Short mmCIF file of C-alpha atoms in Angstrom, two decimals:
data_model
loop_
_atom_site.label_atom_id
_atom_site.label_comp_id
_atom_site.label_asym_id
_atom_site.label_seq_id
_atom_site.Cartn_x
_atom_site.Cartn_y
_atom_site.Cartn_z
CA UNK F 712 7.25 -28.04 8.17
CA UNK F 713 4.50 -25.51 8.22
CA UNK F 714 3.37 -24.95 11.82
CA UNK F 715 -0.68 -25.55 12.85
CA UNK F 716 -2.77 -24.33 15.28
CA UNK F 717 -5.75 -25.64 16.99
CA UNK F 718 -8.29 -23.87 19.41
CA UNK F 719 -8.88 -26.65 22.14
CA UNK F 720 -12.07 -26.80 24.59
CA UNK F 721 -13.01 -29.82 26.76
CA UNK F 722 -16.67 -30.30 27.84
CA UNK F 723 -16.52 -33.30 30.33
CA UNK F 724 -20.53 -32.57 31.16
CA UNK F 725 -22.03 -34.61 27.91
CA UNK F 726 -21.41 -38.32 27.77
CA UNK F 727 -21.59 -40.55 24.62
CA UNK F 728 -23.75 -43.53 26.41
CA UNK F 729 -27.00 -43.54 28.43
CA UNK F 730 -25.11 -46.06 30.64
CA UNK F 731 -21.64 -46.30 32.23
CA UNK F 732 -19.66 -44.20 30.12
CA UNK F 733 -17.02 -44.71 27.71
CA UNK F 734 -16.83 -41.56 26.43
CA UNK F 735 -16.81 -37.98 26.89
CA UNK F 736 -17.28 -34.91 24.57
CA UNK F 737 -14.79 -32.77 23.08
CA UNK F 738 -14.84 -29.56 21.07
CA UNK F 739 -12.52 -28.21 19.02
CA UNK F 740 -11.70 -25.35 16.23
CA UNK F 741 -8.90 -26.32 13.57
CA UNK F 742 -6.78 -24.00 11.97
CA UNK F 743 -4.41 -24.21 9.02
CA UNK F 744 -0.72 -22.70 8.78
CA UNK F 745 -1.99 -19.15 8.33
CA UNK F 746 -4.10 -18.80 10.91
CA UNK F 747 -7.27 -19.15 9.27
CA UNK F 748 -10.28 -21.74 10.57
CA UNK F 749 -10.29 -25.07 8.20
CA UNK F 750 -13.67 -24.85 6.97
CA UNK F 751 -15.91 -27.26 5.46
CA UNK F 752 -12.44 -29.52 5.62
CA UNK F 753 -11.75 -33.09 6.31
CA UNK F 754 -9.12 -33.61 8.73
CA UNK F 755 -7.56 -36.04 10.73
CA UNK F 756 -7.08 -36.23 14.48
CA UNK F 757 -5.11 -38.26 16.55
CA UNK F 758 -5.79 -37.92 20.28
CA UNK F 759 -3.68 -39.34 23.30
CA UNK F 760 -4.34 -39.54 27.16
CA UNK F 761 -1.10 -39.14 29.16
CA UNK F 762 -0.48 -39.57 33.01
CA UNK F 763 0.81 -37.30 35.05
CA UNK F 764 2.30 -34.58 33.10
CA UNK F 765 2.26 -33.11 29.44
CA UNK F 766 5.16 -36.08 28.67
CA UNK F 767 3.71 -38.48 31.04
CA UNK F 768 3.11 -41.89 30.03
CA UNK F 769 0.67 -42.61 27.13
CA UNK F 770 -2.66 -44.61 28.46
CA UNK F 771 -4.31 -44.48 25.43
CA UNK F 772 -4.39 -43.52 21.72
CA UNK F 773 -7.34 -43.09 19.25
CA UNK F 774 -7.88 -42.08 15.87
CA UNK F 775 -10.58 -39.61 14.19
CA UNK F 776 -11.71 -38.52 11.03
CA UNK F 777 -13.92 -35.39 10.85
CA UNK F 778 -15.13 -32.88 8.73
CA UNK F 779 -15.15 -29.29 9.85
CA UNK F 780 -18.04 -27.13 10.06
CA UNK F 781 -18.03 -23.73 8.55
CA UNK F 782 -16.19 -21.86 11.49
CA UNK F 783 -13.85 -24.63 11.41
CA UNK F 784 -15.36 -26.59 14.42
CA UNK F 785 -15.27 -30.05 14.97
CA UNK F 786 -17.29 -32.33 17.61
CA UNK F 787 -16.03 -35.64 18.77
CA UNK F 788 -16.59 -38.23 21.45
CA UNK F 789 -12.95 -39.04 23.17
CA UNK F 790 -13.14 -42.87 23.71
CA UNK F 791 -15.44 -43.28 20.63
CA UNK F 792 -12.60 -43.56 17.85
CA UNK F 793 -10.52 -46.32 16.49
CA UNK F 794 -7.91 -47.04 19.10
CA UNK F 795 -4.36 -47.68 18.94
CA UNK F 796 -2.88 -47.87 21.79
CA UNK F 797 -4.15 -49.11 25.05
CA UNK F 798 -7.71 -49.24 26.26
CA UNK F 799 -9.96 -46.07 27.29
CA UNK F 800 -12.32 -48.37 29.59
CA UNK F 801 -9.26 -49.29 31.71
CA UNK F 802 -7.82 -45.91 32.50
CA UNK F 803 -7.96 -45.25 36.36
CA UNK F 804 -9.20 -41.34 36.61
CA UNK F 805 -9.03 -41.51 40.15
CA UNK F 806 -5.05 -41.70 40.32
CA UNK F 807 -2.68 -38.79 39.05
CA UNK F 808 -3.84 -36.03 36.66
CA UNK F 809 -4.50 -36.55 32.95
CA UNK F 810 -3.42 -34.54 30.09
CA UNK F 811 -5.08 -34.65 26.88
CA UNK F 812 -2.32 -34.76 23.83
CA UNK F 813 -3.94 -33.73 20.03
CA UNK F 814 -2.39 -34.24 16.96
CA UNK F 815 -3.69 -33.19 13.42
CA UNK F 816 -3.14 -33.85 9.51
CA UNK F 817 -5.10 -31.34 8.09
CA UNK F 818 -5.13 -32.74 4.41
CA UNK F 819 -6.81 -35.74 6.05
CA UNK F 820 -4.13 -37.97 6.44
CA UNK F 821 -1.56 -39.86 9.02
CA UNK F 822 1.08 -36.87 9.06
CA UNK F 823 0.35 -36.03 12.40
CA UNK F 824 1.85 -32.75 13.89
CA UNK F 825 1.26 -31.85 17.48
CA UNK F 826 -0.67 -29.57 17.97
CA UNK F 827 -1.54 -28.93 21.98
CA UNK F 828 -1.51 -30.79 25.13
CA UNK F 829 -3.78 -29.79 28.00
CA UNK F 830 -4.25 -31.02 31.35
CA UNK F 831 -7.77 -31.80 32.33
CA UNK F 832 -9.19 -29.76 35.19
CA UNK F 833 -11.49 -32.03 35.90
CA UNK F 834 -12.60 -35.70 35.17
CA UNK F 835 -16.16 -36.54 34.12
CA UNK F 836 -17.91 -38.27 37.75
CA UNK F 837 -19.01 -41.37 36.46
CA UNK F 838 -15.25 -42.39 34.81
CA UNK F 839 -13.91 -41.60 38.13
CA UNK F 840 -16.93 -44.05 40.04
CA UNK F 841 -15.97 -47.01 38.05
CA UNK F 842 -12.30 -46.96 39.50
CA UNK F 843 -12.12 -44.95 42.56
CA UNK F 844 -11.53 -47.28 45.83
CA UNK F 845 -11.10 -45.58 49.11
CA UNK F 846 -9.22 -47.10 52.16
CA UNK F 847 -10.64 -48.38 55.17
CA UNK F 848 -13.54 -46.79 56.95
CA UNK F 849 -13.54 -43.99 54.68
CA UNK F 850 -16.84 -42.78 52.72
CA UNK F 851 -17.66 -41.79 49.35
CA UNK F 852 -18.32 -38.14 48.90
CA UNK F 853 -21.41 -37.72 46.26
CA UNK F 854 -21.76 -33.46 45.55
CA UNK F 855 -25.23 -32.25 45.02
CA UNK F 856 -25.72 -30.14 41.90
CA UNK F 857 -26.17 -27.38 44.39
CA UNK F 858 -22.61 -27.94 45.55
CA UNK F 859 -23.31 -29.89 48.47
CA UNK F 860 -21.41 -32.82 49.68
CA UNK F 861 -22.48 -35.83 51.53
CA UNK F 862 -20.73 -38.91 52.38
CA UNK F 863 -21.99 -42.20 51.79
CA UNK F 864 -20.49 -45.04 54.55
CA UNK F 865 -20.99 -49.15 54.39
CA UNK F 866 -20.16 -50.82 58.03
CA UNK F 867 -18.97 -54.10 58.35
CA UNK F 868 -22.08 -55.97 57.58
CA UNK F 869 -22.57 -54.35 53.82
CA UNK F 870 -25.16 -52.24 54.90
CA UNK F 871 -25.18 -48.33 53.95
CA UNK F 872 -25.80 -45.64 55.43
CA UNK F 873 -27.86 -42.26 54.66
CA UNK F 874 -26.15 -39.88 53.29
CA UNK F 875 -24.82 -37.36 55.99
CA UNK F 876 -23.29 -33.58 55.37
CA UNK F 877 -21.50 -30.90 57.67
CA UNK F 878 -22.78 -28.33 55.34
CA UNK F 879 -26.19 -26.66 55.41
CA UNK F 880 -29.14 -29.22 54.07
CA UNK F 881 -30.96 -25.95 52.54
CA UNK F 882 -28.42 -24.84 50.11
CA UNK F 883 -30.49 -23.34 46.99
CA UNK F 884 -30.15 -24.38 43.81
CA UNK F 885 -30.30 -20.56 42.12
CA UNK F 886 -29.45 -17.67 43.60
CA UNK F 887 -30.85 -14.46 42.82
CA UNK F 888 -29.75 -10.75 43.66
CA UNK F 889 -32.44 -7.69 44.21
CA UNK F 890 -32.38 -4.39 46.36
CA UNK F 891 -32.59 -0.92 45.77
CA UNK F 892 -30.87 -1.17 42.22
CA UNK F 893 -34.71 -2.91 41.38
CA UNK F 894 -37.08 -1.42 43.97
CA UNK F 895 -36.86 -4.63 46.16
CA UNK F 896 -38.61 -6.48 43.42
CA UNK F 897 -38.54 -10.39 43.46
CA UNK F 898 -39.64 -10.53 39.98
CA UNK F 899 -37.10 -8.57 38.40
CA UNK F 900 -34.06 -10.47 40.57
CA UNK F 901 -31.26 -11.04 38.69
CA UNK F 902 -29.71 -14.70 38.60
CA UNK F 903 -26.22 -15.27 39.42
CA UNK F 904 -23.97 -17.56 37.48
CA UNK F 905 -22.95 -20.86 38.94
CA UNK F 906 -19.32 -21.94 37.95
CA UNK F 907 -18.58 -19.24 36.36
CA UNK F 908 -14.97 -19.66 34.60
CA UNK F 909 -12.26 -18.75 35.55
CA UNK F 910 -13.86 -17.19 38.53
CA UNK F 911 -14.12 -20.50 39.88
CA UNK F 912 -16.77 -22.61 41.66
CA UNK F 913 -19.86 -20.83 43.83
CA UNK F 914 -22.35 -18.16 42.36
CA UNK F 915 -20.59 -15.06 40.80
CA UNK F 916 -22.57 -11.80 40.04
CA UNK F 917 -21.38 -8.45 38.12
CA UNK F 918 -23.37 -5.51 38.52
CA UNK F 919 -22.37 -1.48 38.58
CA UNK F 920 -23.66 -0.02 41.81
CA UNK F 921 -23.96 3.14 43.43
CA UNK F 922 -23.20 4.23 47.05
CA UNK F 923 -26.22 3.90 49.08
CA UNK F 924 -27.47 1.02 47.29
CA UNK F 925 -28.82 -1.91 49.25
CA UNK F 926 -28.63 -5.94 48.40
CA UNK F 927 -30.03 -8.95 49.68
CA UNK F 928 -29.81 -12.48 47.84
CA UNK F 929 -33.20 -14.69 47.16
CA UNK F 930 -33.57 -18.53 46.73
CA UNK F 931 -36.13 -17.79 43.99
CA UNK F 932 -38.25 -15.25 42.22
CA UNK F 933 -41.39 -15.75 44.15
CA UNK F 934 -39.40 -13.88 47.12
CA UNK F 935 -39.86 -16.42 50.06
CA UNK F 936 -36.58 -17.34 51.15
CA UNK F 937 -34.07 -13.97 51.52
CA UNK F 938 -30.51 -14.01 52.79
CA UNK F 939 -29.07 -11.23 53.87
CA UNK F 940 -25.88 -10.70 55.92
CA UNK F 941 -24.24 -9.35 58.90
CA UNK F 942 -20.33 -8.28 58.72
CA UNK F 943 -20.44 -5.53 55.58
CA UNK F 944 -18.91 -6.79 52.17
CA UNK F 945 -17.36 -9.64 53.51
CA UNK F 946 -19.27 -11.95 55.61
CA UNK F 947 -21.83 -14.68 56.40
CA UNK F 948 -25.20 -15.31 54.74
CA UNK F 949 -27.87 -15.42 57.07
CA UNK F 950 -31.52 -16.51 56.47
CA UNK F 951 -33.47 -13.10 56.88
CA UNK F 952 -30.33 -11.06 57.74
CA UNK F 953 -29.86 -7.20 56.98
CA UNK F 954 -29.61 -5.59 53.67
CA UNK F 955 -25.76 -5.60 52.59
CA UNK F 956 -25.14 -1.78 51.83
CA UNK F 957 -22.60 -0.44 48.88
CA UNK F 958 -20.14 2.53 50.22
CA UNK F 959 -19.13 4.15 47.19
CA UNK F 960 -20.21 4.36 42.88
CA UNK F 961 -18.31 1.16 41.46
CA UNK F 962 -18.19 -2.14 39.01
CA UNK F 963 -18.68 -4.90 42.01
CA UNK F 964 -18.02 -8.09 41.31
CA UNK F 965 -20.27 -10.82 43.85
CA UNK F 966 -18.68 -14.08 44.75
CA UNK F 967 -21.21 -16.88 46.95
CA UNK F 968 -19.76 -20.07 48.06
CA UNK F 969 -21.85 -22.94 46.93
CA UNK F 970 -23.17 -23.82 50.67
CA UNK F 971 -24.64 -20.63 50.31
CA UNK F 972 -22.84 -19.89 53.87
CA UNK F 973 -20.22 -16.94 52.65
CA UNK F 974 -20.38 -14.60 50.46
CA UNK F 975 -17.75 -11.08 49.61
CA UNK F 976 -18.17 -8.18 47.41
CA UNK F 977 -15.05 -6.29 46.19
CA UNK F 978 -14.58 -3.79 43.29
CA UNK F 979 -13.34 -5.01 39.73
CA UNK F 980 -11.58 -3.56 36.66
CA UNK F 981 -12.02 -4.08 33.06
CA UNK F 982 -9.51 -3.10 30.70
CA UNK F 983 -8.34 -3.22 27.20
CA UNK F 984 -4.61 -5.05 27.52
CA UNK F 985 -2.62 -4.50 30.61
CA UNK F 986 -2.94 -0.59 30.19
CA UNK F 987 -5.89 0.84 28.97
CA UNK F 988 -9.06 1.31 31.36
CA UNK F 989 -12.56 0.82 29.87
CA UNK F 990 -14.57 3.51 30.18
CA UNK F 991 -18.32 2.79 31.91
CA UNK F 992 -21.36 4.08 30.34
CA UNK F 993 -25.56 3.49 29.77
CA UNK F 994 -25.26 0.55 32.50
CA UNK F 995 -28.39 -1.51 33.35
CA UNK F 996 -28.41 -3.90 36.30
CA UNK F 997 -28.33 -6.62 34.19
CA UNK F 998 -25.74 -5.15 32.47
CA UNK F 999 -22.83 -3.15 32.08
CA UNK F 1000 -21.40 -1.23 28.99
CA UNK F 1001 -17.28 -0.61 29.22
CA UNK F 1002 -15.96 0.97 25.90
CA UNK F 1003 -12.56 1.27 24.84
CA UNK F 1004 -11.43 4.43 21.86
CA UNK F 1005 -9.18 3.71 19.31
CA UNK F 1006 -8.54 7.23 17.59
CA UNK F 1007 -5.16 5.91 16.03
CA UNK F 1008 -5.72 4.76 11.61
CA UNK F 1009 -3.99 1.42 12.77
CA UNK F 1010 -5.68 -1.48 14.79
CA UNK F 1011 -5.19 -2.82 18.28
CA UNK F 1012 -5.02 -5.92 19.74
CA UNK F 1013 -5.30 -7.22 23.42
CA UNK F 1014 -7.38 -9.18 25.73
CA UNK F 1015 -9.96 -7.94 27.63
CA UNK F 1016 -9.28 -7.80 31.05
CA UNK F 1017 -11.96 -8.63 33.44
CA UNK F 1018 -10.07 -8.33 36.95
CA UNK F 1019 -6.91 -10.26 36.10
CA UNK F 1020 -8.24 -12.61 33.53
CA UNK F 1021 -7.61 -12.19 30.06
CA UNK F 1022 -10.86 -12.50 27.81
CA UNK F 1023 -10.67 -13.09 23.51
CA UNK F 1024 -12.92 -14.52 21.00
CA UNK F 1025 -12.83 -18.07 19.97
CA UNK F 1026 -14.91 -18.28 17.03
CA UNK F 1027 -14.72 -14.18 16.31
CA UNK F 1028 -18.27 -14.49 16.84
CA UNK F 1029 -18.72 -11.42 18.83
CA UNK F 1030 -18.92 -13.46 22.43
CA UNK F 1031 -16.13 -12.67 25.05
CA UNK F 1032 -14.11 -16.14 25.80
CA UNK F 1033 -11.91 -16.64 28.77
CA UNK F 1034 -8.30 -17.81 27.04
CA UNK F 1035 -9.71 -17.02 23.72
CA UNK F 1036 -7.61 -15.16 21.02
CA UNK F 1037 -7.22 -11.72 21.16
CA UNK F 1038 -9.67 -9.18 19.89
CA UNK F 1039 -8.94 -6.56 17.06
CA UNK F 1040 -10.18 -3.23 17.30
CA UNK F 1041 -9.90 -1.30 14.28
CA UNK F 1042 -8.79 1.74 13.83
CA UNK F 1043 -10.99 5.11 14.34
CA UNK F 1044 -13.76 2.59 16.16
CA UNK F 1045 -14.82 2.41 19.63
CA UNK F 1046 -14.76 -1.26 21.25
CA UNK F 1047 -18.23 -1.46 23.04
CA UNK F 1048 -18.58 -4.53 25.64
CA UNK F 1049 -21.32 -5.79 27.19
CA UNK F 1050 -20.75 -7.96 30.53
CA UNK F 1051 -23.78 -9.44 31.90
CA UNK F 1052 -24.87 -10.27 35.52
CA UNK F 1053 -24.06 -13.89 35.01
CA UNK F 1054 -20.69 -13.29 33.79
CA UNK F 1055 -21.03 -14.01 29.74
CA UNK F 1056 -20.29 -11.25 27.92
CA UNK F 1057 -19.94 -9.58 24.56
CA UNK F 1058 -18.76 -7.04 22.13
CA UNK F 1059 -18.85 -5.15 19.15
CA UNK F 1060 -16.88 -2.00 17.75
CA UNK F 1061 -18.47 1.16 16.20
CA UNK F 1062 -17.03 4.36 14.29
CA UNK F 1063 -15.48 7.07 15.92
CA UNK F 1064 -16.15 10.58 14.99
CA UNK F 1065 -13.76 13.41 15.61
CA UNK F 1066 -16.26 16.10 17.98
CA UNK F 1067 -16.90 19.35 16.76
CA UNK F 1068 -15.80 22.33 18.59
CA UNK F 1069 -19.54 23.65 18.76
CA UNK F 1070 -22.34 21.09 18.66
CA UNK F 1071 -26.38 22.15 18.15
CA UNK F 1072 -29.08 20.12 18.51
CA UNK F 1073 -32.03 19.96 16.25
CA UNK F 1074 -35.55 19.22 17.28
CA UNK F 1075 -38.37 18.98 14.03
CA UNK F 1076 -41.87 17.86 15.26
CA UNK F 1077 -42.81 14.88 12.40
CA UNK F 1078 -47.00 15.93 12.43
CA UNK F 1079 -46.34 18.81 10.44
CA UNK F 1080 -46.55 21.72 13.25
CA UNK F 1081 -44.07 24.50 12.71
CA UNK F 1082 -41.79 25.80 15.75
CA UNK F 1083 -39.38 23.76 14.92
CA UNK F 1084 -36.39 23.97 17.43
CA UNK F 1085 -32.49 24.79 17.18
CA UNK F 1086 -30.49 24.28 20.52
CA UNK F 1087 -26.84 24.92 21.70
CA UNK F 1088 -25.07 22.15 23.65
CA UNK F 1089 -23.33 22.51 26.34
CA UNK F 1090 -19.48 21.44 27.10
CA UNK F 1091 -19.29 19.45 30.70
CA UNK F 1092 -16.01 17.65 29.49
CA UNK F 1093 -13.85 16.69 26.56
CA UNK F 1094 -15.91 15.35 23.64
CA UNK F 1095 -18.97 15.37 25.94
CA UNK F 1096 -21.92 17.51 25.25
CA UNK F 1097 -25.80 17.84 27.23
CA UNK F 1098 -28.61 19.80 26.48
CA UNK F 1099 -32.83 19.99 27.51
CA UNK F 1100 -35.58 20.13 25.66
CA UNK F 1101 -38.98 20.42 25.62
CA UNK F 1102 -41.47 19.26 23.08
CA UNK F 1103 -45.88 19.44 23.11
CA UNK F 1104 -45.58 17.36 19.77
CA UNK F 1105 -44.10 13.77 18.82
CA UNK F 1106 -40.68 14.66 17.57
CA UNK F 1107 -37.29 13.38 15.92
CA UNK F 1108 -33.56 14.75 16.87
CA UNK F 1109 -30.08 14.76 15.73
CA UNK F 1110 -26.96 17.18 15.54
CA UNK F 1111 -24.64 19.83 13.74
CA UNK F 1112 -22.13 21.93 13.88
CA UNK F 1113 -24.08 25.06 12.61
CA UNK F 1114 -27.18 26.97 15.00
CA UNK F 1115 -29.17 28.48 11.86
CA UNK F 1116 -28.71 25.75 9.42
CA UNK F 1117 -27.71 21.84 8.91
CA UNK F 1118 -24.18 22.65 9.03
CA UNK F 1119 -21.29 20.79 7.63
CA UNK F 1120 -21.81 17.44 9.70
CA UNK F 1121 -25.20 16.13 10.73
CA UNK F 1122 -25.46 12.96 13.56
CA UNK F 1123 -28.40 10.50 14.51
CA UNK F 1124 -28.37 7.67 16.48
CA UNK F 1125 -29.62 4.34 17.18
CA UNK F 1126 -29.82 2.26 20.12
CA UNK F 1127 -27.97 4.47 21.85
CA UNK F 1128 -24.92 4.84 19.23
CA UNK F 1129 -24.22 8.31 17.64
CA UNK F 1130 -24.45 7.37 13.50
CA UNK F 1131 -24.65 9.61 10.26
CA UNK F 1132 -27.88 11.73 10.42
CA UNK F 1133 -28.50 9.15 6.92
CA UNK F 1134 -28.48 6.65 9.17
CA UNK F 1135 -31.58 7.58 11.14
CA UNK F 1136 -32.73 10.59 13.62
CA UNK F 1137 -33.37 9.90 17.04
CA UNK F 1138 -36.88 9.47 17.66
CA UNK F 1139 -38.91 11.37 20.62
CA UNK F 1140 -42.25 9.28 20.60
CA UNK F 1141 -44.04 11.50 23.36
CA UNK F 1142 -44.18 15.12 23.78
CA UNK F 1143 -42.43 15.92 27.39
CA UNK F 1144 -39.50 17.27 28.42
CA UNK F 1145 -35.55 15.56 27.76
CA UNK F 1146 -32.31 15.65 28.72
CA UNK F 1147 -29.50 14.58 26.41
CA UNK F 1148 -26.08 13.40 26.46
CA UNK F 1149 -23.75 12.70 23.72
CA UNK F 1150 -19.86 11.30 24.46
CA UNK F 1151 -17.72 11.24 21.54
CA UNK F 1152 -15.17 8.97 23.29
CA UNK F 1153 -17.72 6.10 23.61
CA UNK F 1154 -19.57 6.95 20.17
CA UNK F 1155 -23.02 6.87 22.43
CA UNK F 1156 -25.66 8.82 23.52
CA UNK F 1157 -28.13 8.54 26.29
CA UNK F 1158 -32.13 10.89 25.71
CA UNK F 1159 -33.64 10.87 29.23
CA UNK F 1160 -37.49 11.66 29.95
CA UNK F 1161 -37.71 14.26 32.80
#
């Protein structure tokens, strides 16, 4: 029997119903024997709720028949198909965990292989509400969608009380970050994540800072509430506190509880498999570049590694998922990834060129005014090169290997990624003086206005 795969994803947020629900979304990508996405296909699911463990007892059974999109996705509602065993409105969510069993016929029929079991982290609220009894003189906790808990008590007469909570009552709902990085501008703060996964619950920022750089944390853009703290990277949030300073150049990864009472900032690595750093380059503070050089003919494939969690592609889309498969890099390219402030991420891959041993850069003003310019670049490291220069006209760029003439290579760029010089000269808009940097390992290229 040929064996299948199956991509699975849970999304317990979206309910089927407007009222008590009865069902809860599910997500998943099917694959066929070789690997490849079913598209366009009908197939048949067959999904099963255990108890307790990945052989636990079945609860319930349903039935669905789908039809694929062109990635090979499929969307169903788990409690919305035909059942077959047992009955999804009587499962008790609040005892044991659950595990969530799929089985597939990919021609569309009832030859069923199994095809995945996973447990489910957590349990959509309302399911859990409907069957949840707690002993004695003990409340029901209700969490805010700010993270904040508060208990809800009856006393012997039936009659409730307001909610009460131990944590703080003025727990945003967003956090934002700003300091130096941005001038101590509100209206450029960047917004953390909020549940990030698998960095687990709280607010989770990524940002590349530099030592000397200052941070504070804001409730909103408008700047009115600020938090700062008070014990260095690891410490308490306090309303109005000091400005959290950064000791040294690094990729910082900022955790916040969801109380908004605690917060740490430590150092993180990104890497290509378990032993290849990414290399850092043309960050923003909203985001940061890592790059990884393949300069082998044959192709690599590995996770990426943000701290110690690996990061694929589910639908080979281009987006970094956490637990996806792993991502190819082709030979002689250059793996470029881009990790936003709020955690998402992406990536693409670009040639890499083999650097000449001398490199020259070109300057050729485009209204027609001779003077055109010929400049050597200099060496500050392996397959990195800088040079200046200074222009009175709008003007265009791009590279050789020869001073006096176009040599035997010629490289442009665009959007900051060294290219063919066919492919397009860099353009200089304004006449000024420029510094320039081009890294061979990373296939990019920075032009800076002095």
């Amino acid at each position: 029997m040929k064996k299948l795969y199956i991509a699975l994803s849970l999304f317990l947020a979206s309910f089927a119903y407007s009222q008590v629900p009865q069902a809860f979304s599910y997500q998943t990508i099917a694959f066929n024997s070789a690997g490849a996405p079913i598209a366009n296909g009908n197939v048949n699911l067959r999904i099963s709720i255990l108890d307790n463990s990945a052989t636990g007892t079945v609860l319930y059974t349903e039935t669905h028949t789908k039809t694929t999109n062109s990635k090979g996705l499929v969307n169903l509602n788990i409690g919305s198909g035909t059942p077959t065993t047992g009955n999804f409105g009587g499962i008790n969510w609040g005892t044991n965990t659950k595990f969530v069993k799929v089985e597939m016929d990919p021609t569309g029929g009832n030859n069923y292989t199994n095809v995945g079991v996973n447990q489910l982290m957590s349990v959509p609220y309302a399911q859990v509400s409907k069957t949840v009894v707690t002993g004695a003189g003990q409340g029901i906790i209700l969490v805010s969608p700010n993270g904040t808990p508060y208990e809800l008590n009856v006393n012997d007469n039936g009659q409730l009380s307001l909610p009460t909570s131990n944590s703080s009552s003025t727990a945003a709902s967003n956090l934002y970050l700003y300091g130096s990085f941005n001038n101590w501008s509100p209206a450029s703060a960047l917004e953390f994540g909020k549940n990030v996964q698998p960095f687990g619950s709280g607010y989770n920022g990524f940002i590349y800072l530099k030592a000397g750089d200052q941070i504070k944390f804001l409730a909103d853009k408008t700047g009115n509430v600020i938090y700062g703290g008070n014990d260095g990277l690891t410490g308490n949030i306090v309303k109005n506190g000091n400005a959290i300073t950064i000791p040294s150049n690094g990729y910082y990864r900022i955790v916040i509880d969801q109380s908004n009472s605690y917060y740490q900032i430590f150092s993180i690595n990104v890497k290509f498999g378990y032993d290849y750093t990414m290399k850092l380059d043309n960050c923003t503070p909203s985001y940061t570049n890592f790059n990884m050089q393949n300069v082998y003919p044959s192709s690599m494939s590995y996770y990426v590694e943000i701290g110690s969690n690996d990061f694929g592609d589910n639908l080979a889309d281009g987006s970094l998922d956490y637990n996806g498969p792993k991502i190819v890099l082709p030979g002689n390219n250059v793996l470029k990834t881009k990790i936003n402030f709020n955690g998402s991420g992406s990536y693409s891959y670009v040639p890499w060129y083999t650097p000449p041993s001398n490199l020259y850069m070109k300057v050729y003003y485009t209204n027609g005014t001779s003077g055109n310019q010929s400049i050597t670049m200099s060496s500050s490291a392996a397959s990195i090169y800088n040079g200046t220069f200074t222009t009175a006209h709008p003007a265009v760029i791009y590279f050789t290997d020869s001073y006096s003439g176009n040599g035997t290579i010629q490289y442009g760029g665009q959007n900051n990624i060294i290219t063919p010089a066919g492919q397009g000269f860099i353009n200089i808009p304004e006449p000024g003086s420029y510094s320039v940097k081009l890294d061979f390992t990373t296939s990019s290229y920075t032009v800076q206005k002095q």
